[in-house]
Coordinates of C-alpha atoms (C1' of nucleotides) in Angstrom, one line a residue:
Chain F
X856 CA 0.8 -35.7 12.4
X857 CA -2.6 -34.2 13.0
X858 CA -2.6 -34.1 16.7
X859 CA -4.5 -31.1 17.7
X860 CA -1.5 -30.1 19.9
X861 CA 1.1 -29.8 17.2
X862 CA -0.9 -29.6 14.0
X863 CA 1.2 -27.4 11.6
X864 CA -2.0 -25.3 11.0
X865 CA -3.1 -24.9 14.5
X866 CA -1.8 -21.2 14.8
X867 CA -3.4 -20.4 11.4
X868 CA -6.8 -21.5 12.8
X869 CA -6.2 -19.7 16.0
X870 CA -5.4 -16.6 14.0
X871 CA -8.5 -17.0 11.9
X872 CA -10.7 -17.1 14.9
X873 CA -9.0 -14.1 16.5
X874 CA -11.6 -11.8 14.8
X875 CA -14.7 -14.1 14.7
X876 CA -15.6 -17.8 15.7
X877 CA -15.7 -20.3 13.2
X878 CA -18.5 -23.1 13.0
X879 CA -17.1 -26.5 13.9
X880 CA -17.4 -27.7 10.4
X881 CA -15.3 -24.8 9.0
X882 CA -12.8 -25.4 11.7
X883 CA -12.5 -29.0 10.7
X884 CA -12.2 -28.0 7.0
X885 CA -9.2 -25.8 7.8
X886 CA -7.4 -28.5 10.0
X887 CA -8.1 -30.9 7.1
X888 CA -6.4 -28.8 4.4
X889 CA -3.9 -31.0 2.5
X890 CA -0.5 -29.6 3.0
X891 CA 3.1 -30.3 2.5
X892 CA 5.5 -29.6 5.3
X893 CA 9.0 -28.3 4.6
X894 CA 12.0 -27.6 6.9
X895 CA 13.9 -24.5 5.7
X896 CA 17.0 -22.8 6.9
X897 CA 17.2 -19.1 8.1
X898 CA 17.6 -16.8 5.1
X899 CA 15.7 -18.9 2.6
X900 CA 13.3 -17.0 0.3
X901 CA 9.7 -18.1 0.6
X902 CA 8.5 -15.7 -2.0
X903 CA 10.5 -13.4 -4.4
X904 CA 9.1 -10.3 -5.9
X905 CA 7.8 -11.1 -9.3
X906 CA 7.1 -14.6 -8.6
X907 CA 3.9 -16.3 -9.7
X908 CA 3.1 -18.5 -6.8
X909 CA 0.8 -21.6 -6.9
X910 CA 1.1 -22.5 -3.3
X911 CA 0.1 -20.6 -0.3
X912 CA 2.5 -21.0 2.7
X913 CA 1.7 -20.9 6.2
X914 CA 4.4 -20.5 8.9
X915 CA 4.1 -23.6 11.1
X916 CA 7.1 -22.4 13.3
X917 CA 9.8 -19.9 13.1
X918 CA 9.8 -16.1 11.9
X919 CA 10.0 -14.5 8.6
X920 CA 9.9 -10.9 7.1
X921 CA 8.4 -9.2 4.0
X922 CA 10.6 -6.7 2.3
X923 CA 11.3 -4.7 -0.8
X924 CA 14.4 -3.3 -2.2
X925 CA 14.8 0.0 -3.7
X926 CA 16.7 0.9 -6.9
X927 CA 19.8 1.9 -5.1
X928 CA 19.8 -1.2 -3.1
X929 CA 18.6 -0.4 0.3
X930 CA 16.0 -2.6 1.9
X931 CA 12.9 -2.0 3.7
X932 CA 11.1 -4.6 6.0
X933 CA 7.4 -4.3 5.7
X934 CA 6.2 -6.8 8.2
X935 CA 7.4 -9.6 10.4
X936 CA 5.6 -12.9 10.1
X937 CA 5.1 -15.0 13.3
X938 CA 4.0 -18.6 13.6
X939 CA 0.6 -19.1 12.2
X940 CA 0.9 -16.1 9.7
X941 CA -0.2 -17.1 6.1
X942 CA 2.7 -15.8 4.1
X943 CA 0.9 -15.1 1.0
X944 CA -2.8 -14.3 1.3
X945 CA -1.4 -11.6 -1.0
X946 CA -0.7 -14.0 -3.7
X947 CA -3.8 -16.0 -3.3
X948 CA -5.9 -13.6 -5.3
X949 CA -3.2 -11.7 -7.1
X950 CA -1.0 -13.2 -9.8
X951 CA 2.4 -11.6 -9.3
X952 CA 4.0 -11.0 -5.9
X953 CA 4.8 -7.4 -5.3
X954 CA 7.4 -8.2 -2.5
X955 CA 9.7 -10.8 -1.2
X956 CA 9.3 -12.9 2.0
X957 CA 12.5 -14.3 3.6
X958 CA 13.0 -16.4 6.7
X959 CA 14.4 -14.8 9.8
X960 CA 14.9 -18.1 11.4
X961 CA 14.9 -21.8 10.5
X962 CA 11.3 -22.7 10.1
X963 CA 8.6 -25.4 9.2
X964 CA 6.5 -24.1 6.4
X965 CA 3.2 -25.7 5.4
X966 CA 2.3 -25.4 1.6
X967 CA -1.3 -25.4 0.9
X968 CA -2.7 -25.4 -2.7
X969 CA -3.8 -21.9 -3.8
X970 CA -6.9 -23.2 -5.6
X971 CA -7.9 -25.4 -2.5
X972 CA -7.7 -22.4 -0.2
X973 CA -9.3 -20.0 -2.7
X974 CA -12.3 -22.3 -3.0
X975 CA -12.7 -22.6 0.9
X976 CA -12.6 -18.8 1.1
X977 CA -15.3 -18.4 -1.5
X978 CA -17.6 -21.2 -0.6
X979 CA -17.6 -21.0 3.2
X980 CA -18.8 -17.4 4.3
X981 CA -17.2 -17.8 7.8
X982 CA -14.0 -18.6 6.5
X983 CA -14.2 -16.0 3.7
X984 CA -15.0 -13.5 6.4
X985 CA -12.0 -14.5 8.6
X986 CA -9.6 -14.3 5.8
X987 CA -10.8 -10.9 4.7
X988 CA -10.5 -9.7 8.2
X989 CA -6.9 -10.9 8.4
X990 CA -6.1 -9.2 5.3
X991 CA -7.7 -6.0 6.6
X992 CA -5.9 -6.2 9.8
X993 CA -2.4 -6.7 8.0
X994 CA -3.4 -3.5 6.0
X995 CA -4.1 -1.7 9.4
X996 CA -0.7 -2.7 10.6
X997 CA 0.9 -1.4 7.4
X998 CA -0.9 1.9 7.9
X999 CA 0.6 2.1 11.5
X1000 CA 4.0 1.3 9.9
X1001 CA 3.6 4.3 7.5
X1002 CA 3.0 6.5 10.5
X1003 CA 5.8 5.0 12.4
X1004 CA 8.3 5.6 9.6
X1005 CA 6.8 8.8 8.5
X1006 CA 6.1 10.8 11.5
X1007 CA 7.9 9.4 14.5
X1008 CA 11.5 9.9 15.6
X1009 CA 14.0 7.1 16.1
X1010 CA 13.3 6.4 19.7
X1011 CA 9.5 6.2 19.0
X1012 CA 9.9 4.0 16.2
X1013 CA 12.0 1.4 17.9
X1014 CA 9.7 1.5 21.0
X1015 CA 6.6 1.2 18.9
X1016 CA 8.0 -1.8 17.0
X1017 CA 9.0 -3.5 20.3
X1018 CA 5.5 -3.0 21.6
X1019 CA 3.8 -4.2 18.6
X1020 CA 5.9 -7.3 18.5
X1021 CA 5.2 -8.0 22.0
X1022 CA 1.4 -7.7 21.8
X1023 CA 1.3 -9.7 18.6
X1024 CA 3.2 -12.5 19.9
X1025 CA 1.2 -12.5 23.1
X1026 CA -2.1 -12.8 21.1
X1027 CA -0.7 -16.0 19.5
X1028 CA 0.2 -17.2 22.9
X1029 CA 3.9 -17.1 22.3
X1030 CA 5.4 -14.8 24.9
X1031 CA 7.4 -15.3 28.0
X1032 CA 6.2 -12.9 30.6
X1033 CA 7.2 -9.3 30.1
X1034 CA 9.8 -10.1 27.5
X1035 CA 10.5 -12.0 24.3
X1036 CA 13.4 -13.2 22.1
X1037 CA 13.8 -10.6 19.5
X1038 CA 14.4 -12.8 16.2
X1039 CA 16.4 -10.1 14.3
X1040 CA 19.6 -8.4 14.2
X1041 CA 19.9 -4.7 14.8
X1042 CA 20.5 -4.2 11.0
X1043 CA 17.1 -5.8 10.3
X1044 CA 15.5 -3.6 13.0
X1045 CA 16.9 -0.7 11.2
X1046 CA 15.4 -1.9 7.9
X1047 CA 12.1 -2.1 9.6
X1048 CA 12.1 1.3 11.1
X1049 CA 13.9 3.2 8.3
X1050 CA 17.0 3.8 10.3
X1051 CA 20.6 2.7 10.0
X1052 CA 21.9 -0.1 12.4
X1053 CA 24.3 2.2 14.1
X1054 CA 21.5 4.5 15.1
X1055 CA 19.3 1.6 16.2
X1056 CA 22.1 0.4 18.6
X1057 CA 22.3 4.0 20.2
X1058 CA 18.5 4.1 20.6
X1059 CA 18.4 0.7 22.1
X1060 CA 21.2 1.6 24.5
X1061 CA 19.2 4.8 25.4
X1062 CA 15.9 2.8 26.1
X1063 CA 17.9 0.6 28.3
X1064 CA 19.8 3.5 30.1
X1065 CA 16.5 5.0 30.7
X1066 CA 15.2 1.8 32.4
X1067 CA 12.4 1.1 29.8
X1068 CA 13.9 -2.1 28.7
X1069 CA 16.9 -4.5 29.6
X1070 CA 18.6 -6.7 27.3
X1071 CA 20.8 -9.7 27.2
X1072 CA 21.9 -10.8 23.7
X1073 CA 18.7 -10.7 21.7
X1074 CA 16.4 -11.1 24.6
X1075 CA 14.4 -8.0 25.5
X1076 CA 12.8 -7.6 28.9
X1077 CA 10.2 -4.8 29.5
X1078 CA 11.5 -3.2 32.6
X1079 CA 8.8 -0.6 32.3
X1080 CA 6.0 -1.5 30.0
X1081 CA 3.8 1.5 30.6
X1082 CA 6.7 3.9 29.9
X1083 CA 7.7 2.0 26.6
X1084 CA 4.2 2.3 25.3
X1085 CA 4.2 6.0 26.0
X1086 CA 7.8 6.3 24.4
X1087 CA 6.4 4.5 21.4
X1088 CA 3.1 6.4 21.1
X1089 CA 1.6 3.0 21.1
X1090 CA -2.0 1.9 21.2
X1091 CA -3.1 -1.5 20.4
X1092 CA -6.2 -0.5 18.6
X1093 CA -4.8 -0.8 15.2
X1094 CA -4.1 -4.5 15.9
X1095 CA -7.9 -5.1 16.2
X1096 CA -7.3 -7.7 18.9
X1097 CA -10.2 -7.5 21.3
X1098 CA -9.2 -7.6 24.9
X1099 CA -10.6 -10.9 25.7
X1100 CA -8.6 -12.6 23.1
X1101 CA -5.3 -12.2 24.7
X1102 CA -4.4 -14.9 27.0
X1103 CA -2.8 -13.8 30.3
X1104 CA -3.5 -10.3 29.4
X1105 CA -0.1 -9.5 30.6
X1106 CA 0.0 -6.2 28.6
Chain X
X1403 CA -30.3 9.0 -11.9
X1404 CA -29.2 5.5 -13.1
X1405 CA -27.9 6.2 -16.5
X1406 CA -25.0 4.0 -17.1
X1407 CA -23.2 7.3 -18.1
X1408 CA -23.2 9.0 -14.7
X1409 CA -24.1 6.2 -12.4
X1410 CA -22.6 7.0 -9.0
X1411 CA -21.3 3.5 -8.7
X1412 CA -19.9 3.3 -12.1
X1413 CA -16.4 4.0 -11.2
X1414 CA -16.6 1.4 -8.4
X1415 CA -17.7 -1.1 -10.9
X1416 CA -14.8 -0.1 -13.2
X1417 CA -12.6 -0.6 -10.4
X1418 CA -13.8 -4.1 -9.4
X1419 CA -13.3 -5.2 -13.0
X1420 CA -9.8 -4.0 -13.1
X1421 CA -8.5 -7.2 -11.8
X1422 CA -11.0 -9.7 -13.2
X1423 CA -14.1 -9.6 -15.2
X1424 CA -17.5 -9.9 -13.5
X1425 CA -20.4 -11.9 -15.0
X1426 CA -23.3 -9.7 -16.3
X1427 CA -25.4 -10.7 -13.4
X1428 CA -22.9 -9.5 -10.8
X1429 CA -22.3 -6.3 -12.8
X1430 CA -26.1 -5.7 -12.5
X1431 CA -26.2 -6.5 -8.8
X1432 CA -23.5 -3.9 -8.2
X1433 CA -25.2 -1.2 -10.2
X1434 CA -28.5 -2.2 -8.6
X1435 CA -27.2 -1.7 -5.0
X1436 CA -29.4 0.6 -3.1
X1437 CA -27.6 3.8 -2.2
X1438 CA -28.1 7.2 -0.8
X1439 CA -26.1 10.1 -2.3
X1440 CA -24.7 13.0 -0.4
X1441 CA -23.0 16.1 -1.3
X1442 CA -20.2 17.1 1.1
X1443 CA -17.8 20.0 1.3
X1444 CA -14.0 19.8 1.3
X1445 CA -12.7 19.0 4.7
X1446 CA -15.6 16.9 5.7
X1447 CA -14.9 13.8 7.7
X1448 CA -16.2 10.5 6.2
X1449 CA -14.8 8.3 8.9
X1450 CA -13.3 9.1 12.2
X1451 CA -10.7 6.8 14.0
X1452 CA -12.6 4.9 16.6
X1453 CA -16.1 5.1 14.7
X1454 CA -18.3 2.1 14.4
X1455 CA -19.5 2.6 10.9
X1456 CA -22.7 1.0 9.4
X1457 CA -22.4 2.4 5.9
X1458 CA -19.9 1.7 3.5
X1459 CA -19.1 4.9 1.4
X1460 CA -18.0 5.1 -2.1
X1461 CA -16.7 8.3 -3.6
X1462 CA -18.8 9.1 -6.7
X1463 CA -16.8 12.1 -7.4
X1464 CA -14.0 14.2 -5.8
X1465 CA -10.9 13.1 -3.7
X1466 CA -10.2 12.2 -0.1
X1467 CA -7.4 10.9 2.0
X1468 CA -6.8 8.5 4.8
X1469 CA -5.0 9.8 7.8
X1470 CA -3.8 9.1 11.3
X1471 CA -2.6 11.6 13.8
X1472 CA 0.3 10.8 16.4
X1473 CA 0.4 11.5 20.0
X1474 CA 2.1 14.7 19.5
X1475 CA -0.3 15.9 16.9
X1476 CA 1.6 15.4 13.7
X1477 CA -0.4 13.8 10.8
X1478 CA 0.6 11.1 8.4
X1479 CA -1.5 10.8 5.2
X1480 CA -1.8 7.0 4.3
X1481 CA -3.6 7.0 1.0
X1482 CA -5.5 9.2 -1.4
X1483 CA -8.8 8.1 -2.6
X1484 CA -9.9 8.9 -6.1
X1485 CA -13.4 8.7 -7.6
X1486 CA -14.7 5.1 -7.5
X1487 CA -12.8 4.1 -4.5
X1488 CA -14.7 2.5 -1.7
X1489 CA -13.7 4.4 1.4
X1490 CA -14.3 1.7 3.9
X1491 CA -13.8 -1.7 2.7
X1492 CA -11.8 -1.6 5.9
X1493 CA -14.7 -1.1 8.0
X1494 CA -17.0 -3.6 6.1
X1495 CA -15.6 -6.4 7.9
X1496 CA -13.9 -4.8 10.9
X1497 CA -16.0 -3.1 13.7
X1498 CA -14.0 -0.2 14.7
X1499 CA -12.1 2.2 12.2
X1500 CA -8.5 2.5 12.8
X1501 CA -7.8 5.6 10.9
X1502 CA -9.8 8.7 9.6
X1503 CA -10.9 9.7 6.2
X1504 CA -11.4 13.2 5.2
X1505 CA -12.5 14.9 1.9
X1506 CA -9.7 16.7 -0.1
X1507 CA -12.2 18.4 -2.3
X1508 CA -16.0 18.6 -2.4
X1509 CA -17.5 15.4 -3.3
X1510 CA -20.5 13.1 -4.0
X1511 CA -20.5 10.3 -1.7
X1512 CA -22.7 7.2 -2.1
X1513 CA -23.6 5.3 1.0
X1514 CA -24.3 1.7 0.8
X1515 CA -25.5 -0.5 3.6
X1516 CA -22.8 -2.5 5.2
X1517 CA -24.8 -5.6 5.5
X1518 CA -26.0 -5.5 1.8
X1519 CA -22.5 -5.2 0.5
X1520 CA -21.2 -7.9 3.0
X1521 CA -23.9 -10.3 1.7
X1522 CA -23.1 -9.6 -1.8
X1523 CA -19.3 -10.2 -1.2
X1524 CA -20.0 -13.5 0.5
X1525 CA -22.6 -14.8 -1.8
X1526 CA -21.2 -13.9 -5.2
X1527 CA -17.8 -15.5 -5.7
X1528 CA -16.8 -13.2 -8.6
X1529 CA -17.7 -10.1 -6.5
X1530 CA -15.9 -11.6 -3.4
X1531 CA -12.8 -12.2 -5.5
X1532 CA -12.9 -8.6 -7.0
X1533 CA -13.3 -7.1 -3.5
X1534 CA -10.5 -9.2 -2.0
X1535 CA -8.2 -8.2 -4.9
X1536 CA -9.0 -4.5 -4.3
X1537 CA -8.1 -4.9 -0.6
X1538 CA -4.9 -6.7 -1.5
X1539 CA -3.9 -3.9 -4.0
X1540 CA -4.5 -1.4 -1.4
X1541 CA -2.2 -3.2 0.9
X1542 CA 0.3 -3.4 -1.8
X1543 CA 0.2 0.3 -2.3
X1544 CA 0.6 0.7 1.5
X1545 CA 3.8 -1.4 1.4
X1546 CA 5.3 0.8 -1.4
X1547 CA 4.5 3.8 0.9
X1548 CA 6.5 2.2 3.8
X1549 CA 9.3 2.0 1.4
X1550 CA 8.9 5.5 0.1
X1551 CA 8.8 7.0 3.5
X1552 CA 11.3 4.6 5.0
X1553 CA 14.1 4.2 2.4
X1554 CA 13.8 7.1 -0.1
X1555 CA 15.1 10.6 0.1
X1556 CA 12.8 13.7 -0.3
X1557 CA 13.2 14.1 -4.0
X1558 CA 12.6 10.4 -4.6
X1559 CA 9.4 10.5 -2.4
X1560 CA 7.8 13.5 -4.2
X1561 CA 8.6 12.2 -7.6
X1562 CA 7.3 8.8 -6.6
X1563 CA 4.0 10.0 -5.2
X1564 CA 3.5 12.0 -8.4
X1565 CA 4.0 9.1 -10.5
X1566 CA 1.7 6.8 -8.6
X1567 CA -1.0 9.3 -8.7
X1568 CA -0.7 9.9 -12.5
X1569 CA -0.9 6.0 -13.1
X1570 CA -3.9 5.5 -10.8
X1571 CA -5.9 8.4 -12.4
X1572 CA -5.2 7.1 -15.7
X1573 CA -6.2 3.6 -14.8
X1574 CA -9.6 5.1 -13.9
X1575 CA -9.8 7.1 -17.1
X1576 CA -9.4 10.4 -15.3
X1577 CA -6.3 12.0 -16.6
X1578 CA -5.6 14.9 -19.0
X1579 CA -2.7 14.0 -21.3
X1580 CA 0.7 14.0 -19.5
X1581 CA -0.4 16.1 -16.6
X1582 CA -3.1 16.4 -13.9
X1583 CA -4.6 18.6 -11.2
X1584 CA -3.0 17.8 -7.9
X1585 CA -5.9 18.2 -5.4
X1586 CA -3.6 18.7 -2.4
X1587 CA -1.7 21.6 -0.9
X1588 CA 2.0 21.2 -0.3
X1589 CA 1.4 20.6 3.3
X1590 CA -0.8 17.7 2.5
X1591 CA 1.9 16.4 0.2
X1592 CA 4.3 16.8 3.0
X1593 CA 2.0 14.8 5.3
X1594 CA 1.8 12.0 2.7
X1595 CA 5.6 11.8 2.3
X1596 CA 6.8 12.3 5.9
X1597 CA 8.3 15.7 5.1
X1598 CA 7.6 19.3 6.0
X1599 CA 5.8 21.8 3.6
X1600 CA 8.8 23.9 3.4
X1601 CA 10.8 21.1 2.0
X1602 CA 8.2 19.8 -0.3
X1603 CA 8.2 23.2 -1.8
X1604 CA 12.1 23.3 -2.4
X1605 CA 11.9 19.8 -3.8
X1606 CA 9.1 20.7 -6.2
X1607 CA 11.0 23.7 -7.4
X1608 CA 14.1 21.4 -7.8
X1609 CA 12.1 19.0 -9.9
X1610 CA 10.9 21.8 -12.0
X1611 CA 14.3 23.4 -12.3
X1612 CA 15.6 20.2 -13.6
X1613 CA 12.9 20.0 -16.3
X1614 CA 11.2 16.8 -15.0
X1615 CA 7.9 18.7 -14.3
X1616 CA 6.4 22.2 -14.9
X1617 CA 3.7 23.6 -12.7
X1618 CA 1.1 26.4 -12.7
X1619 CA -1.0 26.5 -9.6
X1620 CA -1.6 23.0 -8.6
X1621 CA -1.5 21.7 -12.2
X1622 CA 1.4 19.4 -12.6
X1623 CA 2.6 18.8 -16.2
X1624 CA 5.1 15.8 -16.9
X1625 CA 7.8 17.6 -18.9
X1626 CA 10.0 14.3 -18.9
X1627 CA 7.9 11.4 -17.6
X1628 CA 10.7 8.9 -18.1
X1629 CA 13.1 10.9 -16.0
X1630 CA 10.6 11.6 -13.3
X1631 CA 9.9 7.8 -13.0
X1632 CA 13.7 7.2 -12.6
X1633 CA 14.0 10.1 -10.1
X1634 CA 11.2 8.5 -8.0
X1635 CA 12.4 4.8 -8.4
X1636 CA 8.9 4.2 -9.8
X1637 CA 7.7 0.9 -11.2
X1638 CA 4.0 0.3 -11.7
X1639 CA 4.2 -3.4 -10.7
X1640 CA 2.9 -2.8 -7.2
X1641 CA -0.3 -1.2 -8.5
X1642 CA -1.2 -4.6 -10.1
X1643 CA -2.7 -2.9 -13.0
X1644 CA -2.3 -5.1 -16.1
X1645 CA -1.0 -3.0 -19.2
X1646 CA -4.1 -3.5 -21.3
X1647 CA -6.3 -2.2 -18.5
X1648 CA -5.0 1.3 -19.0
X1649 CA -6.7 3.5 -21.6
X1650 CA -4.6 5.6 -23.8
X1651 CA -1.5 3.8 -22.2
X1652 CA 0.0 7.4 -22.0
X1653 CA 2.5 6.4 -19.4
Chain V
dC107 C1' -10.0 45.8 0.4
dG108 C1' -9.1 43.1 4.2
dT109 C1' -8.4 38.4 5.7
dA110 C1' -7.0 33.8 5.6
dG111 C1' -4.9 30.1 3.4
dT112 C1' -1.0 28.9 0.5
dG113 C1' 3.4 29.3 -1.6
dT114 C1' 8.2 30.9 -1.6
dT115 C1' 12.7 32.0 0.4
dG116 C1' 16.7 32.5 3.5
dA117 C1' 19.5 31.5 7.8
dG118 C1' 20.6 28.6 11.4
dT119 C1' 20.1 24.0 13.9
dC120 C1' 19.9 19.2 14.8
dA121 C1' 18.6 14.3 14.4
dA122 C1' 20.2 10.9 11.9
dG123 C1' 23.6 9.3 8.7
dT124 C1' 28.5 8.0 7.2
dC125 C1' 32.8 6.1 8.1
dA126 C1' 35.9 3.7 10.4
dA127 C1' 37.7 1.0 14.1
dT128 C1' 37.2 -2.3 18.0
dG129 C1' 35.0 -6.1 20.8
dG130 C1' 32.2 -10.2 21.4
dT131 C1' 30.1 -14.5 20.3
dT132 C1' 29.4 -18.5 17.8
dG133 C1' 30.7 -22.2 15.1
dT134 C1' 33.9 -25.0 12.5
dG135 C1' 37.9 -27.4 11.3
dG136 C1' 42.4 -28.7 12.2
Chain N
dC934 C1' 41.1 -27.8 22.8
dC935 C1' 42.5 -23.9 20.2
dA936 C1' 42.6 -20.6 16.3
dC937 C1' 40.4 -18.6 12.7
dA938 C1' 36.6 -16.7 10.3
dA939 C1' 32.2 -14.7 10.0
dC940 C1' 28.9 -12.1 11.9
dC941 C1' 27.1 -8.9 15.0
dA942 C1' 27.2 -5.2 18.5
dT943 C1' 29.3 -1.1 20.1
dT944 C1' 31.7 3.4 20.1
dG945 C1' 33.6 7.8 18.4
dA946 C1' 34.3 11.6 15.2
dC947 C1' 32.6 14.0 11.4
dT948 C1' 29.0 15.3 7.9
dT949 C1' 24.6 16.3 6.0
dG950 C1' 19.7 16.3 4.6
dA951 C1' 15.8 17.8 6.3
dC952 C1' 13.7 20.8 10.0
dT953 C1' 12.6 25.1 12.3
dC954 C1' 11.7 29.7 12.6
dA955 C1' 10.5 33.7 10.4
dA956 C1' 9.5 36.8 6.9
dC957 C1' 7.2 38.0 2.7
dA958 C1' 4.4 37.2 -1.7
dC959 C1' 0.3 35.7 -4.1
dT960 C1' -4.6 34.4 -4.8
dA961 C1' -9.2 33.8 -3.8
dC962 C1' -13.2 35.3 -1.8
dG963 C1' -16.7 37.5 1.1

DNA sequence: CGTAGTGTTGAGTCAAGTCAATGGTTGTGG
DNA sequence: CCACAACCATTGACTTGACTCAACACTACG
């Protein structure tokens, strides 16, 4: 259950150490956090807007997304969570959740007590620093999403999201080479980019026709990674991943 | 210079205490932070994307905005900073700034040493908690902006931004009753909402024609606050300001 | 009193949305 | 193993909200 190989919190630890190394003791404290593991189906809600959560959930495997719904019922996806992401750092220090989190795929979720984690953050400076950095990087990604949705056209938006996803997956050691399994429908991609599913479909076909990507089912292959980055006005700076952090440095 | 009345960091302290009270000692530690005060003109850059900052700046007076520029030169405004906002909590724990901050008006800016502040955050749990909460609320506002720009039409976007601005100002005790001085041009408002200045102008006139607001120069008066909130699909939940925190509770 | 920055308005265009139908794939139960 | 259902992807025809371009008005300030 706590083999270092498949420990449910291993990706969390990896993420914490993306921005600064932890002392051995802190590393141990993280891996020794008591947790409860749950297996949940795709579509399950992890958090609902308005909830007062007592647990902090970590995605041990699987994908999820943050979302908000407007008054007239349309949905905006705000972030995609990948394995290792702490789903509600948000809620760890705020009492009421301001958005919902829903599973994109079936997933294993580790629940950690809010108080335990809070205490760790406040008493261990290195862990505190790491968590703050995580939070700040998440904010940085949100800023980039505002730019994406506010000032880029449809083709740029889609290309940008694909690039971001690829780089984030790679930094967590989760990519096949030059491609990945997109865990979302075109409608979800539309809700992430402020478009409609019909238009997303046309744009994807356009990117394919122009030789930037190729697709089969939901698998995206980067036929021309350089050109895709250009098409998406993508620069990885905002992800704050230093170059030597990435594994194979494929991208 | 350090009268409690006009201490440059007084609004910062107020903001820190919005989400949880500080012990007297911590309160004192904040107000006793060594700082250097600068007077800067409108348009000055406080931070440029790519900078490696060593100071953490606090707006003692005046307004600023965060922005990013896309490859083709268009600008997206990501947040408006009001007096008391710490301009670069971001940079306090990350080494390279991922966006720029520019003054909207002339302002007094207090520079605090990055290390001093870091240490305070990591050694004083109440201050650490407050800073994390601040960061999380900023992220929550960013999420709402993604929704605003991604899923609302022009009229809703403008109405929403006006509501947000009013409530934030009030929570800091900075509003005249049922109106405020908008410190931005219509072009800047356009860059904040992902629109063009021409269209912003038409929408503002529309809101005025429908009796939701009235304007003279840059002063916005809320002729029908209730209707404006509805028009903007606005709910203050995402600001995480508990009701008793607001002063007059005008809104 | 000229200049520069804003704000305002109209006319024409276009990127993206809407509506609606058709195809494909997967899974399930008979 | 087949048939049906459900969900998702694809495509075409038409509409529209917001953009572009361009001119003109107002205000502030040196």
